[in-house]
PDB file of C-alpha atoms in Angstrom:
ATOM      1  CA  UNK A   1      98.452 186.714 -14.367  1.00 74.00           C
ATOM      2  CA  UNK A   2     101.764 188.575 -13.669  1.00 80.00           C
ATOM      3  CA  UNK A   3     103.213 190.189 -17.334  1.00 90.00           C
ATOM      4  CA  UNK A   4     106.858 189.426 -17.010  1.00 94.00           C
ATOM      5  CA  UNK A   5     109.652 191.400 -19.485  1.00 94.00           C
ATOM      6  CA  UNK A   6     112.807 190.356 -20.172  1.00 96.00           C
ATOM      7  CA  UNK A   7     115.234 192.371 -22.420  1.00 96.00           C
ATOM      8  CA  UNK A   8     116.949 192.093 -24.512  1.00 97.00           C
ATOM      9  CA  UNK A   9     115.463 189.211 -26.529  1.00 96.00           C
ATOM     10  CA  UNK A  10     118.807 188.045 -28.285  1.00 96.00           C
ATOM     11  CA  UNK A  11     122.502 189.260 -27.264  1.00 97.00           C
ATOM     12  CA  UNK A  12     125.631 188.065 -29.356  1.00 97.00           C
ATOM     13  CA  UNK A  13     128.686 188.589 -27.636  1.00 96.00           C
ATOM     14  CA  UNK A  14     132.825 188.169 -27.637  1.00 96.00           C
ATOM     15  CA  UNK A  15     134.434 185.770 -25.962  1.00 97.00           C
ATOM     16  CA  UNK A  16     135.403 187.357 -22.764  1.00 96.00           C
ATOM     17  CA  UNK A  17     132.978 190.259 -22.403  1.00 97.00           C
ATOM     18  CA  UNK A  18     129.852 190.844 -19.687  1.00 97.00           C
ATOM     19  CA  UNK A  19     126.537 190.255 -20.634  1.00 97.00           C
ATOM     20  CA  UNK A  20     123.488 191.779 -18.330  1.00 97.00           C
ATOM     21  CA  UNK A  21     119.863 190.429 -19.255  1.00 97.00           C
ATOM     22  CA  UNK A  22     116.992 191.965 -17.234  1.00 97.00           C
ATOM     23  CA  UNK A  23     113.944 190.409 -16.243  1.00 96.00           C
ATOM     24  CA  UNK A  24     110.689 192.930 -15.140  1.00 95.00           C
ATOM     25  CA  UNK A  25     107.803 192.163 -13.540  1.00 92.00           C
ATOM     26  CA  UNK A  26     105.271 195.012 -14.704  1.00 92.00           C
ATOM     27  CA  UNK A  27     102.413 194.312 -12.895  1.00 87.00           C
ATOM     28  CA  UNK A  28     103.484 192.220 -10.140  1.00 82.00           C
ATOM     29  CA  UNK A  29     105.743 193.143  -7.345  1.00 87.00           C
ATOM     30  CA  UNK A  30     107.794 190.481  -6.978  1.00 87.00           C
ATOM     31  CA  UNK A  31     110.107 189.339  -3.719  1.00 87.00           C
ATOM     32  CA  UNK A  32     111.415 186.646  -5.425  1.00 89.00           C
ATOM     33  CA  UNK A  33     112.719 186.387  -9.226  1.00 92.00           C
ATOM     34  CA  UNK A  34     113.910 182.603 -10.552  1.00 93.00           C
ATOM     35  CA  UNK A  35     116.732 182.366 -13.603  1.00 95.00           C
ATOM     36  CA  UNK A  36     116.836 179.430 -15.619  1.00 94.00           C
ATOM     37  CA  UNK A  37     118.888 177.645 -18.537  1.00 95.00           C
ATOM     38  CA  UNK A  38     117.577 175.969 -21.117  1.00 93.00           C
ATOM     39  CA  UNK A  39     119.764 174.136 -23.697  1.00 86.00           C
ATOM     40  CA  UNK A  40     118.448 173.462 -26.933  1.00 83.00           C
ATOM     41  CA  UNK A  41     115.817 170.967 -27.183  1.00 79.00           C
ATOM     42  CA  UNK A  42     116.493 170.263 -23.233  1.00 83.00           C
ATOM     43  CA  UNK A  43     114.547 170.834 -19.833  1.00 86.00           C
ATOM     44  CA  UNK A  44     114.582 174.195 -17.979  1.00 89.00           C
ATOM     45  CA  UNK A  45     117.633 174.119 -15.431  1.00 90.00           C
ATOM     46  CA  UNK A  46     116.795 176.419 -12.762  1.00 90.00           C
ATOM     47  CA  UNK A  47     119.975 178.596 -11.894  1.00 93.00           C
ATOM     48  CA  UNK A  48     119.335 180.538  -9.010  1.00 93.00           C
ATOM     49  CA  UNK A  49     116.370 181.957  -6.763  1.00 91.00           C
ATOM     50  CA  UNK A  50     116.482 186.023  -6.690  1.00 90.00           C
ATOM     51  CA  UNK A  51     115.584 187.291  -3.618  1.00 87.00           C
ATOM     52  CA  UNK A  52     114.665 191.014  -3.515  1.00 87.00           C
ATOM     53  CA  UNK A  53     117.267 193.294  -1.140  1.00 85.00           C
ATOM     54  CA  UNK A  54     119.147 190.141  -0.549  1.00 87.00           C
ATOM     55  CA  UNK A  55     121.416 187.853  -1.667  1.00 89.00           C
ATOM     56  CA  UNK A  56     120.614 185.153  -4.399  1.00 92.00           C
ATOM     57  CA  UNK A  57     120.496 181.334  -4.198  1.00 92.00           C
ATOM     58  CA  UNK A  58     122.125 179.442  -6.483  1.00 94.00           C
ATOM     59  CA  UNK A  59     121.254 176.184  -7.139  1.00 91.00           C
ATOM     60  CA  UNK A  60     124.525 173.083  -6.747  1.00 90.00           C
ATOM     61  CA  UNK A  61     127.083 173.556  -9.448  1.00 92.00           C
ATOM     62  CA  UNK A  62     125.911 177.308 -10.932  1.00 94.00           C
ATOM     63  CA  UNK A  63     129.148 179.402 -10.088  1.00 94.00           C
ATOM     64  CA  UNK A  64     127.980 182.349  -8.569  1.00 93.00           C
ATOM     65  CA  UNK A  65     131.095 184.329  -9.555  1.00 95.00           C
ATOM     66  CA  UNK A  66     129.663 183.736 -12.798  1.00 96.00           C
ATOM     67  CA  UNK A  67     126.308 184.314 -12.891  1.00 97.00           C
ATOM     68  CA  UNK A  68     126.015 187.677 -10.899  1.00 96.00           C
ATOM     69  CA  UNK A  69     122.115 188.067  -9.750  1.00 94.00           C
ATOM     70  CA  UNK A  70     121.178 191.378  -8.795  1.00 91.00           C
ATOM     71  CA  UNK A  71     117.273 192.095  -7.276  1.00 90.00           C
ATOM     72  CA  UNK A  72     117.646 195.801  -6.145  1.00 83.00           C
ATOM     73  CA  UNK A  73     113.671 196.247  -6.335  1.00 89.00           C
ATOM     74  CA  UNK A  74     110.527 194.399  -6.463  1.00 89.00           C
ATOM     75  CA  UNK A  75     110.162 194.954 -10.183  1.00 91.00           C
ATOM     76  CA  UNK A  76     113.631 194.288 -11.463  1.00 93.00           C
ATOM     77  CA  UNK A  77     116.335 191.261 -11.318  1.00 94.00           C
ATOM     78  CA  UNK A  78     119.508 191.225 -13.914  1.00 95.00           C
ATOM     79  CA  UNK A  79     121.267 188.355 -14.829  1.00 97.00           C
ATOM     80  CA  UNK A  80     125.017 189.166 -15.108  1.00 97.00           C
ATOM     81  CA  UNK A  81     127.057 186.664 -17.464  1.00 97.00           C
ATOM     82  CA  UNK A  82     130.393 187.611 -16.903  1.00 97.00           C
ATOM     83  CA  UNK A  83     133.534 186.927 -18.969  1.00 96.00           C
ATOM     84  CA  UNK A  84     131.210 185.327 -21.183  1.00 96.00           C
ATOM     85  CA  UNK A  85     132.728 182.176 -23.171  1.00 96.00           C
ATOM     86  CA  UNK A  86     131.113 180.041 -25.881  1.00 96.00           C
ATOM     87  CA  UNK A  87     129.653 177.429 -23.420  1.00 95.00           C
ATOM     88  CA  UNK A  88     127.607 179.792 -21.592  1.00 96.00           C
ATOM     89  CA  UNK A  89     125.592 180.246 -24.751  1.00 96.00           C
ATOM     90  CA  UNK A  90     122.311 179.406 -23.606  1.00 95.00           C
ATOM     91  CA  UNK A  91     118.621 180.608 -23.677  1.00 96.00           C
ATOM     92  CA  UNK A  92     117.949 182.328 -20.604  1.00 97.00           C
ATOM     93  CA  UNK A  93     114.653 182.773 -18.708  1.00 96.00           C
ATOM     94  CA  UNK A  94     113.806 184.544 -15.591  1.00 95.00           C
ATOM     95  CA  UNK A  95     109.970 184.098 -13.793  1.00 93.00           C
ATOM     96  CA  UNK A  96     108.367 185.446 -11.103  1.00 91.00           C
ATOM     97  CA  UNK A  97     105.655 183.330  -8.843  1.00 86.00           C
ATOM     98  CA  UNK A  98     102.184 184.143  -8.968  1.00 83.00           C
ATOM     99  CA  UNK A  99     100.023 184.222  -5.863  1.00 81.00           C
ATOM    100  CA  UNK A 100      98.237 180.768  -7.075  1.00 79.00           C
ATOM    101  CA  UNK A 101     102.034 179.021  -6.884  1.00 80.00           C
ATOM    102  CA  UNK A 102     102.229 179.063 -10.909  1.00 86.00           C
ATOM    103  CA  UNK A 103     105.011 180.887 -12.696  1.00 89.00           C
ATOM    104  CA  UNK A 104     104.865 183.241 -15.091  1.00 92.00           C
ATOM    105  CA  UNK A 105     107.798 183.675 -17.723  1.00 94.00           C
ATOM    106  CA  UNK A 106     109.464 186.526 -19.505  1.00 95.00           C
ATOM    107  CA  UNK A 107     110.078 185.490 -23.592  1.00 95.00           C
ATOM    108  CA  UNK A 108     113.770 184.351 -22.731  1.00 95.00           C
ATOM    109  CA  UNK A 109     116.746 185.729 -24.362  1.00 97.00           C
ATOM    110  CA  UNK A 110     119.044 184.008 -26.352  1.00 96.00           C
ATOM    111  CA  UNK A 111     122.633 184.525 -25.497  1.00 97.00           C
ATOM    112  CA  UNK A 112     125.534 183.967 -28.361  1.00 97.00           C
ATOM    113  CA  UNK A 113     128.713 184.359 -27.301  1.00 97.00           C
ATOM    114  CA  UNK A 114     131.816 183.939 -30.097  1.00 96.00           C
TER     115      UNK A 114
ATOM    116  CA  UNK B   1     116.933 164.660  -8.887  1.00 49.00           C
ATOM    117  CA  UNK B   2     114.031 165.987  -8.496  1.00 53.00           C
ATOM    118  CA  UNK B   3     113.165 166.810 -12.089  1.00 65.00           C
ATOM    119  CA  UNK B   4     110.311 165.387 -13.840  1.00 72.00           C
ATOM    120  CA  UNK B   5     110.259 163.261 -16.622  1.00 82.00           C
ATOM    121  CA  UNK B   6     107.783 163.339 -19.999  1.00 85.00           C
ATOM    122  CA  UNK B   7     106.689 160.580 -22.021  1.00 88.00           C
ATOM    123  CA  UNK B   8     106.902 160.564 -24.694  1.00 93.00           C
ATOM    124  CA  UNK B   9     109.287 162.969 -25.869  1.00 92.00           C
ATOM    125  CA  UNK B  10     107.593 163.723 -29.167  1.00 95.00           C
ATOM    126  CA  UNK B  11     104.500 162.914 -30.723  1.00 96.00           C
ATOM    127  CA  UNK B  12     103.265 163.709 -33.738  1.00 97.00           C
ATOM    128  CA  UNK B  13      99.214 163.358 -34.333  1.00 97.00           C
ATOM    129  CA  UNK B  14      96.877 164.808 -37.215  1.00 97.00           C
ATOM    130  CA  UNK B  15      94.592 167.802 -36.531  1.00 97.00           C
ATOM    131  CA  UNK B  16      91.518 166.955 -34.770  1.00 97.00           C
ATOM    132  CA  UNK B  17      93.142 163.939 -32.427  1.00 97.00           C
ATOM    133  CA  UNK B  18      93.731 163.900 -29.180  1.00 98.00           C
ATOM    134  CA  UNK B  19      96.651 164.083 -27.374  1.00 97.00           C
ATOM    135  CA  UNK B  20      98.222 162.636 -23.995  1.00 97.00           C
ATOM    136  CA  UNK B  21     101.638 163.343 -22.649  1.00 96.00           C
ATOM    137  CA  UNK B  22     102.452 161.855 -19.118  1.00 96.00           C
ATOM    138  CA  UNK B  23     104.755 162.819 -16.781  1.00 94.00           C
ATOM    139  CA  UNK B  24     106.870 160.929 -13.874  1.00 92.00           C
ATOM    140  CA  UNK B  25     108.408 162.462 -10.814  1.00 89.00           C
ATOM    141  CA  UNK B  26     110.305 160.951  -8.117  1.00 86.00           C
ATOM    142  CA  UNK B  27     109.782 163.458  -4.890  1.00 83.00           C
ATOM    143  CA  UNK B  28     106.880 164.133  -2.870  1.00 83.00           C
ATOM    144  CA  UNK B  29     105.178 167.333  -3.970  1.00 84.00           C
ATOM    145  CA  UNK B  30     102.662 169.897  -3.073  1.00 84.00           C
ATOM    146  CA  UNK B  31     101.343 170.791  -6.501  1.00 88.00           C
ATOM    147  CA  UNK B  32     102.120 169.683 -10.461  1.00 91.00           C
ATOM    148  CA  UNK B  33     101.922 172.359 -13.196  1.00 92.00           C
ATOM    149  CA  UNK B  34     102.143 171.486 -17.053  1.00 95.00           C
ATOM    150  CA  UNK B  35     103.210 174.722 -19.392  1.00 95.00           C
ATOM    151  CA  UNK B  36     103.266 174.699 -23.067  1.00 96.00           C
ATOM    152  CA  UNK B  37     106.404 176.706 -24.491  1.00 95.00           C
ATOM    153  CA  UNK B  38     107.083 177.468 -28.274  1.00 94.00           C
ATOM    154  CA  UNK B  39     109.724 177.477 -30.292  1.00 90.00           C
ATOM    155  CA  UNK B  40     112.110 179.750 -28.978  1.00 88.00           C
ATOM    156  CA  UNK B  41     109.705 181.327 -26.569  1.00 90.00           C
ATOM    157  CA  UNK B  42     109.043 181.713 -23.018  1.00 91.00           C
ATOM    158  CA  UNK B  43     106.970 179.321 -21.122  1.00 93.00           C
ATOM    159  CA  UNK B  44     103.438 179.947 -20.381  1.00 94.00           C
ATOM    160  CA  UNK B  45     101.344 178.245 -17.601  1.00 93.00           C
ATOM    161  CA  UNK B  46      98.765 176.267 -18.584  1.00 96.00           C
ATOM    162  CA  UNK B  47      97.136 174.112 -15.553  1.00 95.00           C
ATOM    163  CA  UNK B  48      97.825 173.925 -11.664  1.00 92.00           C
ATOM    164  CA  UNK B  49      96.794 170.267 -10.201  1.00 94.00           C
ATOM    165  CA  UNK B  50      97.604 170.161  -6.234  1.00 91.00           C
ATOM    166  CA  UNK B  51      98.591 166.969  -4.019  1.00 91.00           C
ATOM    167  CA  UNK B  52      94.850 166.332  -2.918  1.00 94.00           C
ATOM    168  CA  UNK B  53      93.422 166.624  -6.572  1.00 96.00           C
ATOM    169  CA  UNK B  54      92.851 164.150  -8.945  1.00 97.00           C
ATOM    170  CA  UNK B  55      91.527 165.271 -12.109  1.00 98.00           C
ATOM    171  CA  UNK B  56      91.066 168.882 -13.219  1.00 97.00           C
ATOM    172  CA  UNK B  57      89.874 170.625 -16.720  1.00 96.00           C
ATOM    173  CA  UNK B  58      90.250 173.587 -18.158  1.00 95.00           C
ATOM    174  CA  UNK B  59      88.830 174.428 -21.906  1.00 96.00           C
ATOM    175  CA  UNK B  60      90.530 171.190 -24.055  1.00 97.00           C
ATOM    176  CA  UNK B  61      92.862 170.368 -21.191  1.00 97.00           C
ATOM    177  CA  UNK B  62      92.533 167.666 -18.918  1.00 98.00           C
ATOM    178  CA  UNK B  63      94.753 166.616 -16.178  1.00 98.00           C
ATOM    179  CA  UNK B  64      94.962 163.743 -14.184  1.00 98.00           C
ATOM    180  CA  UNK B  65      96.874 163.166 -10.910  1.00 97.00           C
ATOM    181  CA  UNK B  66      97.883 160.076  -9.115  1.00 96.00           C
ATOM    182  CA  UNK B  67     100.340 160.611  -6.281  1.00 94.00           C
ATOM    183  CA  UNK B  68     100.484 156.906  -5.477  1.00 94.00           C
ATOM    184  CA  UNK B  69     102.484 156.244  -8.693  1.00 95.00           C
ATOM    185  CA  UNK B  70     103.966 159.765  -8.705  1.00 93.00           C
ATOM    186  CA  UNK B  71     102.241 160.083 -11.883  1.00 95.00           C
ATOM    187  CA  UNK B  72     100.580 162.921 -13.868  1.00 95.00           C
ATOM    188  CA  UNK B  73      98.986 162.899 -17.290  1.00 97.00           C
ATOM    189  CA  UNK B  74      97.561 165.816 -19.626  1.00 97.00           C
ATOM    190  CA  UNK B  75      95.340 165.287 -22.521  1.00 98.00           C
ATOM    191  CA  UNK B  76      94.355 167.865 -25.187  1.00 98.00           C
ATOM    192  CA  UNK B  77      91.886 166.909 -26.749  1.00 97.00           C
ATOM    193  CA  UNK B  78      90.308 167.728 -30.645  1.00 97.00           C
ATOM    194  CA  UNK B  79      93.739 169.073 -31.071  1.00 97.00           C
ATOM    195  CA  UNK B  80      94.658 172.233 -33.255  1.00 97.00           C
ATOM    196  CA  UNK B  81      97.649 173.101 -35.280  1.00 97.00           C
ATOM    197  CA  UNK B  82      98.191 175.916 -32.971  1.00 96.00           C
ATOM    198  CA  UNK B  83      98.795 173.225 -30.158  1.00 97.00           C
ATOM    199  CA  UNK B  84     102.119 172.388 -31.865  1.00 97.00           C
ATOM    200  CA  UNK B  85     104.723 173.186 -28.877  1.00 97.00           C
ATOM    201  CA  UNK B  86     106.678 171.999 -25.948  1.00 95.00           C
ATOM    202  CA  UNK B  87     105.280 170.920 -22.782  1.00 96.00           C
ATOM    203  CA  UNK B  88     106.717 170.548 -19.587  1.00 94.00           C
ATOM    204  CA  UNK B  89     105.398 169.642 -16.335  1.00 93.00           C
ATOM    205  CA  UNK B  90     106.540 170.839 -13.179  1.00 90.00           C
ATOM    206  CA  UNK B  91     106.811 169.661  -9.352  1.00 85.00           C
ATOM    207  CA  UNK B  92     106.760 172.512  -6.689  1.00 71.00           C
ATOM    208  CA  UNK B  93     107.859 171.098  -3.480  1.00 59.00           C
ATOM    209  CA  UNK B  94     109.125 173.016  -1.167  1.00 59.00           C
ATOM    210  CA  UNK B  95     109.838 176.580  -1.130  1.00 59.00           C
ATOM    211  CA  UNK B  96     109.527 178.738  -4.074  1.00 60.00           C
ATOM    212  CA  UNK B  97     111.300 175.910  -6.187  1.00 69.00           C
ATOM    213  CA  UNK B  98     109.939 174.298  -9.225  1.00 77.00           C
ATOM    214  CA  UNK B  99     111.930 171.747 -11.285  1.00 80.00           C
ATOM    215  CA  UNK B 100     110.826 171.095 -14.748  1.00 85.00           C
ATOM    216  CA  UNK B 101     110.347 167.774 -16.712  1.00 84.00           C
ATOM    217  CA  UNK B 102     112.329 166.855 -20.053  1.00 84.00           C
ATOM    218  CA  UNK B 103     109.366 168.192 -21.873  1.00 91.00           C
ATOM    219  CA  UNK B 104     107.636 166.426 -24.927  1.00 95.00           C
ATOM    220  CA  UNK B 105     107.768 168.083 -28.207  1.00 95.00           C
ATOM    221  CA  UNK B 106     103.940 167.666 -29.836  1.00 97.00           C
ATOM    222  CA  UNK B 107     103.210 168.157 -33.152  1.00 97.00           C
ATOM    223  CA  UNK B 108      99.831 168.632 -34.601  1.00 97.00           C
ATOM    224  CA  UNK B 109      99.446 168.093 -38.369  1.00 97.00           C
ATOM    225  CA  UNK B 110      96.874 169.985 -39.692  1.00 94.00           C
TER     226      UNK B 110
END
């Protein structure tokens, strides 16, 4: 299956600052890229759909604005939390789609913002 | 919604047992997947059942599949501690989308 990287692992942050979290597929080149949430001891929320050379599609109530998605190559989509505040603490998780229709997951990093 | 939902969502069993975990969804689908996740860890895929399937295996895993009730089930069975985790299942419908149940935490005592 694909090998999926995600980086870094854990971020603390202030209130207020950017955040970027990338998400690699190394052995797998991947048109599309998905970014979920997951709150602690909760489901996966899936945030958005990254779409390689195009725009991203974010799933009902996931503010865009917020959340920047950026797929500028087949390997590589970043997760941009911007103006970070406590709420949007989270544990993040990109995948990429493997060519049986399973997904395969990066480890997730864990987002602290103060 | 179109999220999936786990029963139960824990279950704690000794070493050796087996163990089933079902999970409900509410849409029509094109395939189920159940993936284990630990603690603080990424997912990782474990089976793929699709629409016209109703029972697959693979090593200790089995799944079932009845579309009629919208109804899934996986059983591990002679269970290990290592088998303590998460699991989730997960509809793919349409598209590239995949919505993920409320997960049941298992633990296995050794």
């Amino acid at each position: 299956g694909a090998v999926v990287s995600q980086h870094p692992s854990r971020v603390i942050c202030k209130s207020g600052t950017s955040v970027k979290i990338e998400c690699r597929s190394l052995d797998f080149q991947a048109t599309t890229m998905f970014w979920y949430r997951q709150f602690p001891k909760q489901s996966l929320m899936l945030m958005a759909t990254s779409n390689e050379g195009s725009k991203a599609t974010y799933e009902q109530g996931v503010e865009k604005d917020k959340f920047l998605i950026n797929h500028a190559s087949l390997t590589l989509s970043t997760l941009t939390v911007t103006s970070a505040h406590p709420e949007d603490s989270s544990f993040y998780i990109c995948s990429v789609r493997g060519a049986s229709g399973e997904l395969f997951f990066g480890e997730g990093s864990r987002l602290t913002v103060l | 919604s179109q999220q999936g939902e786990e029963d139960p969502q824990a279950l704690s069993i000794q070493e050796g047992e087996n163990a089933t975990m079902n999970c409900s969804y509410k849409t029509s689908i094109n395939n189920l997947q159940w993936y284990r996740q630990n603690s603080g860890r990424g997912l990782v895929h474990l089976i793929l059942i699709r629409s016209n399937e109703r029972e697959k295996h693979s090593g200790r895993l089995r799944v079932t599949l009845d579309t009629s009730k919208k109804s899934s089930s996986l059983l591990i069975t002679a269970s290990r501690a290592a088998d303590t985790a998460s699991y989730f299942c997960a509809t793919g419908w349409t598209g590239n989308q995949f919505y993920f149940g409320t997960g049941t935490s298992l633990t296995v005592i050794p």
